[in-house]
mmCIF file of C-alpha atoms in Angstrom:
data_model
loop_
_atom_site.group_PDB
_atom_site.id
_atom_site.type_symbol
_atom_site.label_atom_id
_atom_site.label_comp_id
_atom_site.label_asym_id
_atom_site.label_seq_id
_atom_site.Cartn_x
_atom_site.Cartn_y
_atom_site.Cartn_z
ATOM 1 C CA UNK A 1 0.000 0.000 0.000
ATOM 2 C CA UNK A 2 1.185 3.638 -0.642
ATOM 3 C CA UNK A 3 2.726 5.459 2.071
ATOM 4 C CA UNK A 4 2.582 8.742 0.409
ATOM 5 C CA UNK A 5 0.457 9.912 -2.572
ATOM 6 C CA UNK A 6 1.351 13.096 -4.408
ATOM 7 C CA UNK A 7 -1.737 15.078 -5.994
ATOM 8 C CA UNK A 8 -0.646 17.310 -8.612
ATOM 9 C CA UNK A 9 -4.055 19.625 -9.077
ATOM 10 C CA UNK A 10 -2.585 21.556 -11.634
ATOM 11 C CA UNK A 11 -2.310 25.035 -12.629
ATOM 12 C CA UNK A 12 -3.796 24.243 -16.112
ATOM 13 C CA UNK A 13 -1.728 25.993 -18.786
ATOM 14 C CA UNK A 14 1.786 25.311 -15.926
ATOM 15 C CA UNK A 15 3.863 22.558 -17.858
ATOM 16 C CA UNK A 16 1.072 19.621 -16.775
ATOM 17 C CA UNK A 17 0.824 18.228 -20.030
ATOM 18 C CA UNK A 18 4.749 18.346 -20.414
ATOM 19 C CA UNK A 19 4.607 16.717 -16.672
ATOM 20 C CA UNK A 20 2.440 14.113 -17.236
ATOM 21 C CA UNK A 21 3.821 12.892 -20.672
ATOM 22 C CA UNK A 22 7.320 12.583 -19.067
ATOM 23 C CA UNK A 23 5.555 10.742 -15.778
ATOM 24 C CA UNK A 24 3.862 8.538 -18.198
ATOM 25 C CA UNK A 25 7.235 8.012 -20.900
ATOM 26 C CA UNK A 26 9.511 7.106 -17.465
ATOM 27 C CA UNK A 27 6.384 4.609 -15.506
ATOM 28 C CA UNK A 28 9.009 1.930 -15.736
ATOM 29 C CA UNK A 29 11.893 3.475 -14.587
ATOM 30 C CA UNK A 30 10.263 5.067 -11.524
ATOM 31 C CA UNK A 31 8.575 2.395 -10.505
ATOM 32 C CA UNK A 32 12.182 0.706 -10.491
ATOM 33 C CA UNK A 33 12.437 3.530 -7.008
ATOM 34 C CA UNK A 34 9.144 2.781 -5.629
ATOM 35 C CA UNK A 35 7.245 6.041 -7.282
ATOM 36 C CA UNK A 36 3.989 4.866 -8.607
ATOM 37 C CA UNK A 37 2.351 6.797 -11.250
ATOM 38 C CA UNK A 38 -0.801 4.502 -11.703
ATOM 39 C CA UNK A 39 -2.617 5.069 -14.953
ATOM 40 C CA UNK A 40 -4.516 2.872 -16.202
ATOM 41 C CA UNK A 41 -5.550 2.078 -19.836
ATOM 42 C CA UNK A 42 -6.426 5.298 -21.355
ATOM 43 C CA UNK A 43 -2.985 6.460 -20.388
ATOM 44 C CA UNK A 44 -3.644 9.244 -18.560
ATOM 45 C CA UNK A 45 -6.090 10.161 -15.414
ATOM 46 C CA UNK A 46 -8.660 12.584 -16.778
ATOM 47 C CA UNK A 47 -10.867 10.353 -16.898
ATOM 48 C CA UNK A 48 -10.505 9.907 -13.345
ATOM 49 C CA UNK A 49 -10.619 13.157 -12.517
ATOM 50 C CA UNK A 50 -13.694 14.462 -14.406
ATOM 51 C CA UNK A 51 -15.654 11.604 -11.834
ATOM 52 C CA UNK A 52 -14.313 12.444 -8.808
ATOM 53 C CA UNK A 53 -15.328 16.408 -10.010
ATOM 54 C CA UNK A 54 -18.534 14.950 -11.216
ATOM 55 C CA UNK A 55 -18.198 17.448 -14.779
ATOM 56 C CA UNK A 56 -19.071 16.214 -18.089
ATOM 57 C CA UNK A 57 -17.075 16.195 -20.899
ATOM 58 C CA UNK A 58 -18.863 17.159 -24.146
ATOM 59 C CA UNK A 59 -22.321 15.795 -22.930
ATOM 60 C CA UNK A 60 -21.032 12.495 -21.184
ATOM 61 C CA UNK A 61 -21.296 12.097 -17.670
ATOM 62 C CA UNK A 62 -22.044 8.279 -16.702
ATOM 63 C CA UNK A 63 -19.177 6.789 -19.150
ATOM 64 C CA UNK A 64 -16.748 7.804 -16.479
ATOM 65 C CA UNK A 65 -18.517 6.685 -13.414
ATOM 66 C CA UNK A 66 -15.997 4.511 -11.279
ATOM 67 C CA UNK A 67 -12.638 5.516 -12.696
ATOM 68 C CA UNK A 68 -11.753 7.256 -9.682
ATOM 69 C CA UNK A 69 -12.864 4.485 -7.817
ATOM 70 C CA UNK A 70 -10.034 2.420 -10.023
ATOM 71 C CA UNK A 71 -7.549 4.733 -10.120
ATOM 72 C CA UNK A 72 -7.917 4.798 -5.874
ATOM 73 C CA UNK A 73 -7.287 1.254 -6.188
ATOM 74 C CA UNK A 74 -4.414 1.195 -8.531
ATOM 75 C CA UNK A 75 -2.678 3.852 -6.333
ATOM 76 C CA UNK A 76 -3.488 1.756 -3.261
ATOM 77 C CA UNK A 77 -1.267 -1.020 -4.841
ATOM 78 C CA UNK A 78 1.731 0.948 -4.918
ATOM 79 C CA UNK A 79 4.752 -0.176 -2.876
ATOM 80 C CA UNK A 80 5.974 3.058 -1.308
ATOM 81 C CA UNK A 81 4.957 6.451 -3.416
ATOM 82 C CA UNK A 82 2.523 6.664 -5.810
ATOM 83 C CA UNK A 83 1.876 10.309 -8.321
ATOM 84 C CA UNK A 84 -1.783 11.464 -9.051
ATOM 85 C CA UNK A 85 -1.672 14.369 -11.797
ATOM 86 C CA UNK A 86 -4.655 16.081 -12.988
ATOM 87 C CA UNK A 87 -5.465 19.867 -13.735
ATOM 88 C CA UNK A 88 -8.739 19.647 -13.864
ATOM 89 C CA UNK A 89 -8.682 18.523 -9.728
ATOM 90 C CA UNK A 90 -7.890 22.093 -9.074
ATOM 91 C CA UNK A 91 -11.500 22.728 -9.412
ATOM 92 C CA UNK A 92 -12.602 20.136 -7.009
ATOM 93 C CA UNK A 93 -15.077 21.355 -4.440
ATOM 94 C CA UNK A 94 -14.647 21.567 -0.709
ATOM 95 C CA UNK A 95 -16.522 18.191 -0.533
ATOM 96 C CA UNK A 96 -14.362 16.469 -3.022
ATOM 97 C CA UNK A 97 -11.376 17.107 -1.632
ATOM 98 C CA UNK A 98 -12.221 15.554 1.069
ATOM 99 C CA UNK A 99 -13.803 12.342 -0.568
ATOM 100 C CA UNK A 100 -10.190 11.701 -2.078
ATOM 101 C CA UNK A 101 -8.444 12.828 0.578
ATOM 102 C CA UNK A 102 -10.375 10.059 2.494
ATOM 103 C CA UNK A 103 -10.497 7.885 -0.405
ATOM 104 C CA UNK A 104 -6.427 7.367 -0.459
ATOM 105 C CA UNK A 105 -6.207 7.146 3.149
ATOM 106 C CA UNK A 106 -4.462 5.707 4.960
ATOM 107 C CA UNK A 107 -1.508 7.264 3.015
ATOM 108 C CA UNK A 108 -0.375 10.000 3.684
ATOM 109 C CA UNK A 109 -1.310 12.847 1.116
ATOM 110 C CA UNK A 110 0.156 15.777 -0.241
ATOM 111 C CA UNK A 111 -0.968 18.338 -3.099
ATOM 112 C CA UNK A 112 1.449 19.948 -5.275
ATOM 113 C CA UNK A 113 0.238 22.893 -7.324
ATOM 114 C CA UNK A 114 2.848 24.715 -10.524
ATOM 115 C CA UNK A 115 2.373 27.878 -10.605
ATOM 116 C CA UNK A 116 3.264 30.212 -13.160
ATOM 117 C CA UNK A 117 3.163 34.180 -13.214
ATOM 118 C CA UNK A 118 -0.627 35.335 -13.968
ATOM 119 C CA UNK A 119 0.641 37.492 -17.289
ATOM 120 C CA UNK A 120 1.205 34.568 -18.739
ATOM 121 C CA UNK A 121 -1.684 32.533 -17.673
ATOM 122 C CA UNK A 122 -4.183 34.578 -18.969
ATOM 123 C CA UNK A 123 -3.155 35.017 -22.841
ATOM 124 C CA UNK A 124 -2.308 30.616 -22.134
ATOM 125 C CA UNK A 125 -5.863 30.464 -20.871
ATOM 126 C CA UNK A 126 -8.258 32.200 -23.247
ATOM 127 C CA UNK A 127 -6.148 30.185 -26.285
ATOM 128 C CA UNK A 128 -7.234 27.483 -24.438
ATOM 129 C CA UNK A 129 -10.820 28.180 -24.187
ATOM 130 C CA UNK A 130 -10.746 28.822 -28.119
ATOM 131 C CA UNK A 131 -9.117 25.261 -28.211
ATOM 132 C CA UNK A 132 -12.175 23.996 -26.997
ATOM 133 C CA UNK A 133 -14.446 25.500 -29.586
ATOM 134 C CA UNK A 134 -15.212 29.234 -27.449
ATOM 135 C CA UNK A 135 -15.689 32.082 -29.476
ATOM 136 C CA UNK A 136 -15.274 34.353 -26.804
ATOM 137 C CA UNK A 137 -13.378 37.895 -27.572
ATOM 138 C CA UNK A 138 -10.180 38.630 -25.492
ATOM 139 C CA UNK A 139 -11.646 41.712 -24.616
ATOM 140 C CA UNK A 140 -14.675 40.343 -23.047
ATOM 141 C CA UNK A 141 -12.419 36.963 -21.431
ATOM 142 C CA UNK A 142 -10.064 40.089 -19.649
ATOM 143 C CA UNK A 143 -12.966 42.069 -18.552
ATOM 144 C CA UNK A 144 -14.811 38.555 -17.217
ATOM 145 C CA UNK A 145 -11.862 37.742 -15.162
ATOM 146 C CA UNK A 146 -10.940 41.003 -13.900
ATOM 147 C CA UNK A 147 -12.628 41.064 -10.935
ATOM 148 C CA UNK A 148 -11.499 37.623 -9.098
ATOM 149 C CA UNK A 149 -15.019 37.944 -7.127
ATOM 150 C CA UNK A 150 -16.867 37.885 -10.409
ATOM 151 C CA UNK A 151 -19.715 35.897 -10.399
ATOM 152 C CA UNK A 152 -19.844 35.309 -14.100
ATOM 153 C CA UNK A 153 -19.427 32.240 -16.104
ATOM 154 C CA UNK A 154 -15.756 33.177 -17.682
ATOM 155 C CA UNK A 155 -14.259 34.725 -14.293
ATOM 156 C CA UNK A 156 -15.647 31.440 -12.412
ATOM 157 C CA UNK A 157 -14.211 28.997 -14.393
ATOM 158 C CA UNK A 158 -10.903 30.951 -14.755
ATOM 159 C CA UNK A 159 -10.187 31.582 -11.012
ATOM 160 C CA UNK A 160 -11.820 28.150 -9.615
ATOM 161 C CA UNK A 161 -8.307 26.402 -11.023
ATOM 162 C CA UNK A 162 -5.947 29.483 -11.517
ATOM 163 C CA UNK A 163 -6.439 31.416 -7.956
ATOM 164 C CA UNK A 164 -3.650 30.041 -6.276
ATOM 165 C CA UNK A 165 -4.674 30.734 -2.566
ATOM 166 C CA UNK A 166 -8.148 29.486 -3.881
ATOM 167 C CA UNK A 167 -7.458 26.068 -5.206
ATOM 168 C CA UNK A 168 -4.543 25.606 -2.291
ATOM 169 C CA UNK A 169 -7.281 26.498 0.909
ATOM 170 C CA UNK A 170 -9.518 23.530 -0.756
ATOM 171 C CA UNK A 171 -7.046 21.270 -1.404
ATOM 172 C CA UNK A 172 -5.003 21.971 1.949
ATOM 173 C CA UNK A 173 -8.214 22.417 3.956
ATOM 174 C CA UNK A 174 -7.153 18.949 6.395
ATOM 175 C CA UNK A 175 -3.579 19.469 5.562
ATOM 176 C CA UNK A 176 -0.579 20.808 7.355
ATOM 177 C CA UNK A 177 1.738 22.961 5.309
ATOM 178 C CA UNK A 178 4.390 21.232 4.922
ATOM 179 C CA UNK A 179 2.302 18.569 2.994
ATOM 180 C CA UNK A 180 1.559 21.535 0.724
ATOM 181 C CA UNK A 181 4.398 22.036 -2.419
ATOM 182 C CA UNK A 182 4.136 25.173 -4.380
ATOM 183 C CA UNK A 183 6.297 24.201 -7.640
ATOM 184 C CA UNK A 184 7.353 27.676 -9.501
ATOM 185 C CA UNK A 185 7.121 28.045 -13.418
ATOM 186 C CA UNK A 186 10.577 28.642 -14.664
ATOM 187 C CA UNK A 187 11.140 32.356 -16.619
ATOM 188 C CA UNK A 188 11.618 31.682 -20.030
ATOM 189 C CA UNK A 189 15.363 31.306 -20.624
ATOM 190 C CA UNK A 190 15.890 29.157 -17.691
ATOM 191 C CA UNK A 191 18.327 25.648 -18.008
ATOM 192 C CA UNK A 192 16.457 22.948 -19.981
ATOM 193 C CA UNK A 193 14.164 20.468 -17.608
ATOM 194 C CA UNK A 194 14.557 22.815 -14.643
ATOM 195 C CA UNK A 195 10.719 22.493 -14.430
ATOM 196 C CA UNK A 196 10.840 18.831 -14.113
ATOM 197 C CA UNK A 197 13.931 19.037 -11.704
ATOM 198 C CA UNK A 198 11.616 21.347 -9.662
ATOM 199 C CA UNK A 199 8.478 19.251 -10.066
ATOM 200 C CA UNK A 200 10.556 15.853 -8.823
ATOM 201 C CA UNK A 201 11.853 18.031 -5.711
ATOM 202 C CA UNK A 202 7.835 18.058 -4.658
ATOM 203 C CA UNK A 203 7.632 14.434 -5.115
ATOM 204 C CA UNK A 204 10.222 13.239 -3.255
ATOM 205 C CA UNK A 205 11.583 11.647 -6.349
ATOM 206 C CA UNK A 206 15.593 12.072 -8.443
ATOM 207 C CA UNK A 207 15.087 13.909 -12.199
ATOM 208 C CA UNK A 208 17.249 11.102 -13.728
ATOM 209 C CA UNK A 209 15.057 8.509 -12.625
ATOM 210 C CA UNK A 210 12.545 9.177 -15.450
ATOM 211 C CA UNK A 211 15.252 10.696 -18.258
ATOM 212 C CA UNK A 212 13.169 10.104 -21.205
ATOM 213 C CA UNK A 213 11.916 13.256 -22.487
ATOM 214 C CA UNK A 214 9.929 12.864 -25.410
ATOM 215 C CA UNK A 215 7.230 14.166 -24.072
ATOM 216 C CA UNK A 216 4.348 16.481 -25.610
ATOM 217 C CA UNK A 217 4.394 20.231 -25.081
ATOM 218 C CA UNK A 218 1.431 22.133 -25.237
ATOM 219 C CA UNK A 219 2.567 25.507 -26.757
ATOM 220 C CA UNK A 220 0.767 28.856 -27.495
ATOM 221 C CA UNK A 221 -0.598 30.613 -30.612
ATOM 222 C CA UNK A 222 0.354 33.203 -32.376
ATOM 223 C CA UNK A 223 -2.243 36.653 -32.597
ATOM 224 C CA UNK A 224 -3.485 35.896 -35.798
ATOM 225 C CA UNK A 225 -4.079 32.370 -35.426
ATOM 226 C CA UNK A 226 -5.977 32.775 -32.059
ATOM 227 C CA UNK A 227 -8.136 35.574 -34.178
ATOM 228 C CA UNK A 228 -8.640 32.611 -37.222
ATOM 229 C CA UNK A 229 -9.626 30.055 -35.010
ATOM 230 C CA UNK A 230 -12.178 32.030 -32.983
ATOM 231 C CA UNK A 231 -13.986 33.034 -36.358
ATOM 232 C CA UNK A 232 -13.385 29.097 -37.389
ATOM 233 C CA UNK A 233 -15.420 28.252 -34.066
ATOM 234 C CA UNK A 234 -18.313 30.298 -34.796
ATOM 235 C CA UNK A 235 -18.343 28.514 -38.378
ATOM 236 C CA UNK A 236 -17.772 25.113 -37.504
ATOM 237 C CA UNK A 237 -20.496 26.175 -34.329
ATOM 238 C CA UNK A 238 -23.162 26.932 -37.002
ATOM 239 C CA UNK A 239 -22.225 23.889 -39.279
ATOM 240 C CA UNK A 240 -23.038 21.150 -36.378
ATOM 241 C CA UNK A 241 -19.337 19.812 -35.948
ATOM 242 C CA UNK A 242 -18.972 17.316 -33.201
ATOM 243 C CA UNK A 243 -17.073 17.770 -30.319
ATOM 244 C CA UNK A 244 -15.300 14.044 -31.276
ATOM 245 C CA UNK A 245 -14.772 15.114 -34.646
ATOM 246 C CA UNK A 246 -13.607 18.621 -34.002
ATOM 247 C CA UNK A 247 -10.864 17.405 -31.498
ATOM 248 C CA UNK A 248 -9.626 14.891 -33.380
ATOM 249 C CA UNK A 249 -9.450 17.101 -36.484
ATOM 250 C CA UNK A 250 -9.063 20.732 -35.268
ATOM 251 C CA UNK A 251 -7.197 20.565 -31.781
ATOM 252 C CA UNK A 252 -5.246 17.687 -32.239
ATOM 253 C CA UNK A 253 -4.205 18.291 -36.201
ATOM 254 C CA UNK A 254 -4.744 21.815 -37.140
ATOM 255 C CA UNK A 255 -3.866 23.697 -33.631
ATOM 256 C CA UNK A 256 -1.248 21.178 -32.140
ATOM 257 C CA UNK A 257 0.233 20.225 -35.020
ATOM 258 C CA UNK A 258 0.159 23.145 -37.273
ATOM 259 C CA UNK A 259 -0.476 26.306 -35.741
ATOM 260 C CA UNK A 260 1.192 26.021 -32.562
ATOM 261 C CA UNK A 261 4.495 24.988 -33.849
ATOM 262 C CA UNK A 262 5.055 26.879 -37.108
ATOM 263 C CA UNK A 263 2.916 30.375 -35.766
ATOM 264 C CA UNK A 264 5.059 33.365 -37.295
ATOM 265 C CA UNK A 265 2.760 36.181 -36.459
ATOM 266 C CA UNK A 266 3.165 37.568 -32.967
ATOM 267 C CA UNK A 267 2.766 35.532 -29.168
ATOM 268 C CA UNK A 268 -0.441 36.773 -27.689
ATOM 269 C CA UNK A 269 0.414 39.058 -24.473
ATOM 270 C CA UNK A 270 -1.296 40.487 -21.800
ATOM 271 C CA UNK A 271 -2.378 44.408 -22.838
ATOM 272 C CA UNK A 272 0.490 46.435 -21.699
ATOM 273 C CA UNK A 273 -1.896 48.535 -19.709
ATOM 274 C CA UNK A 274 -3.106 45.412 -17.284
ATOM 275 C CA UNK A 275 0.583 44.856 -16.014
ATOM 276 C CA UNK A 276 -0.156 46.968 -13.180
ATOM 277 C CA UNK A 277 -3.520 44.332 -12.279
ATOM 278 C CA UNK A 278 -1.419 41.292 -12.912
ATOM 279 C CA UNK A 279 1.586 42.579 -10.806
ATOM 280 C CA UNK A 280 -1.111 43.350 -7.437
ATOM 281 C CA UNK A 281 -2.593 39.369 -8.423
ATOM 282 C CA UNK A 282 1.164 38.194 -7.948
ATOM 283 C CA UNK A 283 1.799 40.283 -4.926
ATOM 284 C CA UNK A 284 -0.649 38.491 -3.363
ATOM 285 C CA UNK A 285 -0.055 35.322 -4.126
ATOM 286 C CA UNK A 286 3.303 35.789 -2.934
ATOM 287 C CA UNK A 287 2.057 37.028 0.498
ATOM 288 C CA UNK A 288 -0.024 34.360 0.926
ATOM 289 C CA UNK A 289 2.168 32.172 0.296
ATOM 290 C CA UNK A 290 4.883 33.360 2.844
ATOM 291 C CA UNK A 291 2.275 33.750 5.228
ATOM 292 C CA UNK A 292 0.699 30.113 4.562
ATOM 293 C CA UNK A 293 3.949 28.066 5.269
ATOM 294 C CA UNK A 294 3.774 25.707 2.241
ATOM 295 C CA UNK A 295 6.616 24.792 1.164
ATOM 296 C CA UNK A 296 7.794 26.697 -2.147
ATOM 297 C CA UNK A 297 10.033 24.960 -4.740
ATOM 298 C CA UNK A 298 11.929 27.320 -7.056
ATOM 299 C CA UNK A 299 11.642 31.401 -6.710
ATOM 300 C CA UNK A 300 9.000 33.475 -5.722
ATOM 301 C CA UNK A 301 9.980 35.484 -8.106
ATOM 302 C CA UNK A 302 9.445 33.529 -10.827
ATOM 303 C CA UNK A 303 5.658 34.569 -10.004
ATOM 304 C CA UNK A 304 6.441 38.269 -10.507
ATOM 305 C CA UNK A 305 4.827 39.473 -14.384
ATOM 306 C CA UNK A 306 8.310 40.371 -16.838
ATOM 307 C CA UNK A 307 6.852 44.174 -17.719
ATOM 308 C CA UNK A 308 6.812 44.364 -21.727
ATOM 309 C CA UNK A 309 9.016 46.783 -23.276
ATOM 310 C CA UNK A 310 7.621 50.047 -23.353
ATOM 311 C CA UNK A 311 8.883 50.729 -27.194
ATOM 312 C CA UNK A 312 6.786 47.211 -28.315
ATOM 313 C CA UNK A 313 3.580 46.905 -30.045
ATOM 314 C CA UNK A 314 0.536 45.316 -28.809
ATOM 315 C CA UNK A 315 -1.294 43.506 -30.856
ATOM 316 C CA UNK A 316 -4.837 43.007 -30.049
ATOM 317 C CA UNK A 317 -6.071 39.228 -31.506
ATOM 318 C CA UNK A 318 -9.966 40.900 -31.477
ATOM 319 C CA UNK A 319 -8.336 43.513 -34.409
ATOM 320 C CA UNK A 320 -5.857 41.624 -36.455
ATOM 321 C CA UNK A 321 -5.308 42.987 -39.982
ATOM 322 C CA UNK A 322 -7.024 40.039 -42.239
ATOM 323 C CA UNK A 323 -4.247 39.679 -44.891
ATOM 324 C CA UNK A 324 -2.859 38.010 -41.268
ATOM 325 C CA UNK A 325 -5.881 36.003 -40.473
ATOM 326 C CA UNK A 326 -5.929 34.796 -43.797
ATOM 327 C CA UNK A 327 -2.440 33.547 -44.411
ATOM 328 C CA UNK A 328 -2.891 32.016 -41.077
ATOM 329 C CA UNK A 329 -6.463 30.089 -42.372
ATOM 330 C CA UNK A 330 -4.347 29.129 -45.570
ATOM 331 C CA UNK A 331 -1.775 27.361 -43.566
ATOM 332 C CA UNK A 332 -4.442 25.396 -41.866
ATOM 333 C CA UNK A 333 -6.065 24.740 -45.172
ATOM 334 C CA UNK A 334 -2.905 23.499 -46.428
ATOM 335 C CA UNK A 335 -2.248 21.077 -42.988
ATOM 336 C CA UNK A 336 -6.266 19.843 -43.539
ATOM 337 C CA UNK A 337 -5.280 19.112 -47.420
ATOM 338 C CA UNK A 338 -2.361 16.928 -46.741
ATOM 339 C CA UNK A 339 -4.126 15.568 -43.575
ATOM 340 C CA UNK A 340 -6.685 14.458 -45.534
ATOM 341 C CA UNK A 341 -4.058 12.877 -48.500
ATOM 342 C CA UNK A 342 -2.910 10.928 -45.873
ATOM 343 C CA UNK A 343 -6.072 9.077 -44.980
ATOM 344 C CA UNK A 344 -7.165 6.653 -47.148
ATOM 345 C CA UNK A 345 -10.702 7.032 -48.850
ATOM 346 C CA UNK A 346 -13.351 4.778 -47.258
ATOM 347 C CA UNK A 347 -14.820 3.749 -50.490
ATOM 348 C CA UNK A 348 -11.118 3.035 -51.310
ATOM 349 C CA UNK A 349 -10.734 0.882 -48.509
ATOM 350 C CA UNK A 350 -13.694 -1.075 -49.283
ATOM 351 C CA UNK A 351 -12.770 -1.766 -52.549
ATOM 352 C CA UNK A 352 -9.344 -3.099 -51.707
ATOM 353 C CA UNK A 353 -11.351 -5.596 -49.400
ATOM 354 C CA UNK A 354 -13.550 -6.933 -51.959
ATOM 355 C CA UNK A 355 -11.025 -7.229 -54.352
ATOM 356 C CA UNK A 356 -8.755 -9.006 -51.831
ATOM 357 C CA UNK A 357 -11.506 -11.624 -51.185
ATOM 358 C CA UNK A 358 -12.069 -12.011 -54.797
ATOM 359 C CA UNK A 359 -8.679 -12.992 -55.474
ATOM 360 C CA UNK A 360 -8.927 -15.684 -52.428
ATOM 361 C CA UNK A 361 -12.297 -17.113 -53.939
ATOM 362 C CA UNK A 362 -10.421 -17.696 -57.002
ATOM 363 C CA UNK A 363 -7.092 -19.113 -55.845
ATOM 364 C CA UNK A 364 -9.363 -21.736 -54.241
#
């Protein structure tokens, strides 16, 4: 039985997916030091963690019933330290928490929660809502989450898993603090898998215990592609694409594979005018934080917003000039084109099938 299981809760949009891929890649080798990370056979523990939430995903709700109830039991069966990671968790309610909390007992449990500075969480986190077929403005996303006690829809959902005192105080409601790991978000520029050295410090384990890094990243868009894919949403929206289809196609072909890597217009930033908000929301953090006791991993000044340079040029993704928008639609059109080369025509297939039986019935 576990001893000690580590809940990573997120920050979405912190390095999780880069985390989890690499905690996934390395299950072997870390198991070969006693540190469990028990997925089972989707590969991953959303599943998991959309039940214990009790959220649907795209309309299903009872397809996931009990895989938190299996993944409980595959982390029971770990030998010494077992590794729960999850971003969705951070939005766990009081009550939740403490069903899983109770659920792993009797090991002992600790939360660890990446945190990155909030300038760059909020141009990572409306992308990401457009990832999921939004079509919500920037404008409207920044003036929905300005207020952290905002009681709409968009500054819910944003603070419920990025409000770092808010998702710790539920999470470390029964805890002490010193079973409470704050993991900073490297500045850009810093040494190559300092994240993961940092995130292995929280979990007790050695970085060169997993050293396979092929893992997934999850990077941003560029301005102009954010602006193409919002208007894409609202077409695709009105069309009737399904939510299978449209990941499989969109997010996982066009975005991941296309536009995130070979973006050459501009990084979406926070408006230079909004450093000012975004340097209070890490000022705060950092005093709760010191005042809290957890224990931090990395600097707290890696928290603190980099202020843009004054001489630089904002671009705002709600405006984009559409000579931009459309050279970024024709490099998706070009991506879906070759995709779509690549896959073999049904009717295609089915002929090859008949005529491969044919050919049997005669060589009889």
């Amino acid at each position: 039985m576990a001893a000690v299981v580590y809940v990573h809760v997120g920050a979405p949009k912190t390095g999780t997916t880069y985390i989890q891929d690499r905690l996934a890649s390395n299950k072997s080798r870390l198991a070969e030091h006693d540190v469990a990370y028990p997925v089972g056979l989707h590969g991953d523990m959303f599943r998991a963690a959309l039940d214990l939430i009790d959220r649907p995903w795209d309309g299903q709700v009872d397809g996931f019933r009990g895989e938190w109830d299996a993944l409980v039991r595959r982390t029971r069966r770990a030998r010494s330290s077992a590794v729960i990671s999850q971003e969705v968790l951070a939005c766990a309610t009081a009550q939740q928490v403490d069903r899983a909390v109770t659920d792993l007992a009797p090991a002992e449990v600790h939360v660890v929660f990446t945190a990155r500075d909030i300038a760059r969480q909020v141009p990572a986190a409306w992308q990401e809502l457009l990832k999921h077929r939004r079509t919500v403005s920037y404008r409207r996303f920044l003036l929905g989450i300005r207020d952290p006690r905002s009681q709409g829809r968009i500054g819910r959902e944003f603070w419920e898993v990025q409000g770092l005192p808010e998702v710790l105080e539920r999470w470390g409601r029964s805890l002490t603090p010193d079973r409470v790991h704050v993991v900073t978000v490297p500045r850009p520029g810093a040494r190559d898998g300092e994240l993961w050295s940092r995130f292995c410090r929280a979990v007790n384990a050695e970085a060169d215990w997993a050293p396979r890094d092929d893992a997934r990243r999850n990077p941003s868009l560029g301005v102009a592609e954010s602006a193409m894919l919002r208007k894409l949403n609202g077409r695709l929206r009105r069309a009737g694409v399904e939510g299978t289809d449209y990941r499989r196609v969109v997010r996982e072909v066009m975005v991941h594979q296309v536009l995130a890597t070979g973006a050459v217009h501009p990084r979406l930033t926070l408006p230079h005018d909004w450093f000012d908000w975004a340097e209070e929301i890490a000022e705060s953090w950092r005093s709760w934080i010191r005042a809290s006791g957890v224990e931090v991993i990395g600097d707290l000044d890696d928290l603190l917003p980099v202020p843009p340079d004054p001489d630089a040029t904002w671009v705002d993704p709600d405006r984009v000039r559409p000579r931009d928008v459309a050279d970024a639609a024709l490099s998706a059109l070009t991506a879906m084109v070759e995709e779509a080369a690549r896959r073999s025509d049904p009717d295609e297939r089915l002929r090859a099938k008949a005529a491969k039986a044919t050919r049997r019935l005669r060589e009889r």
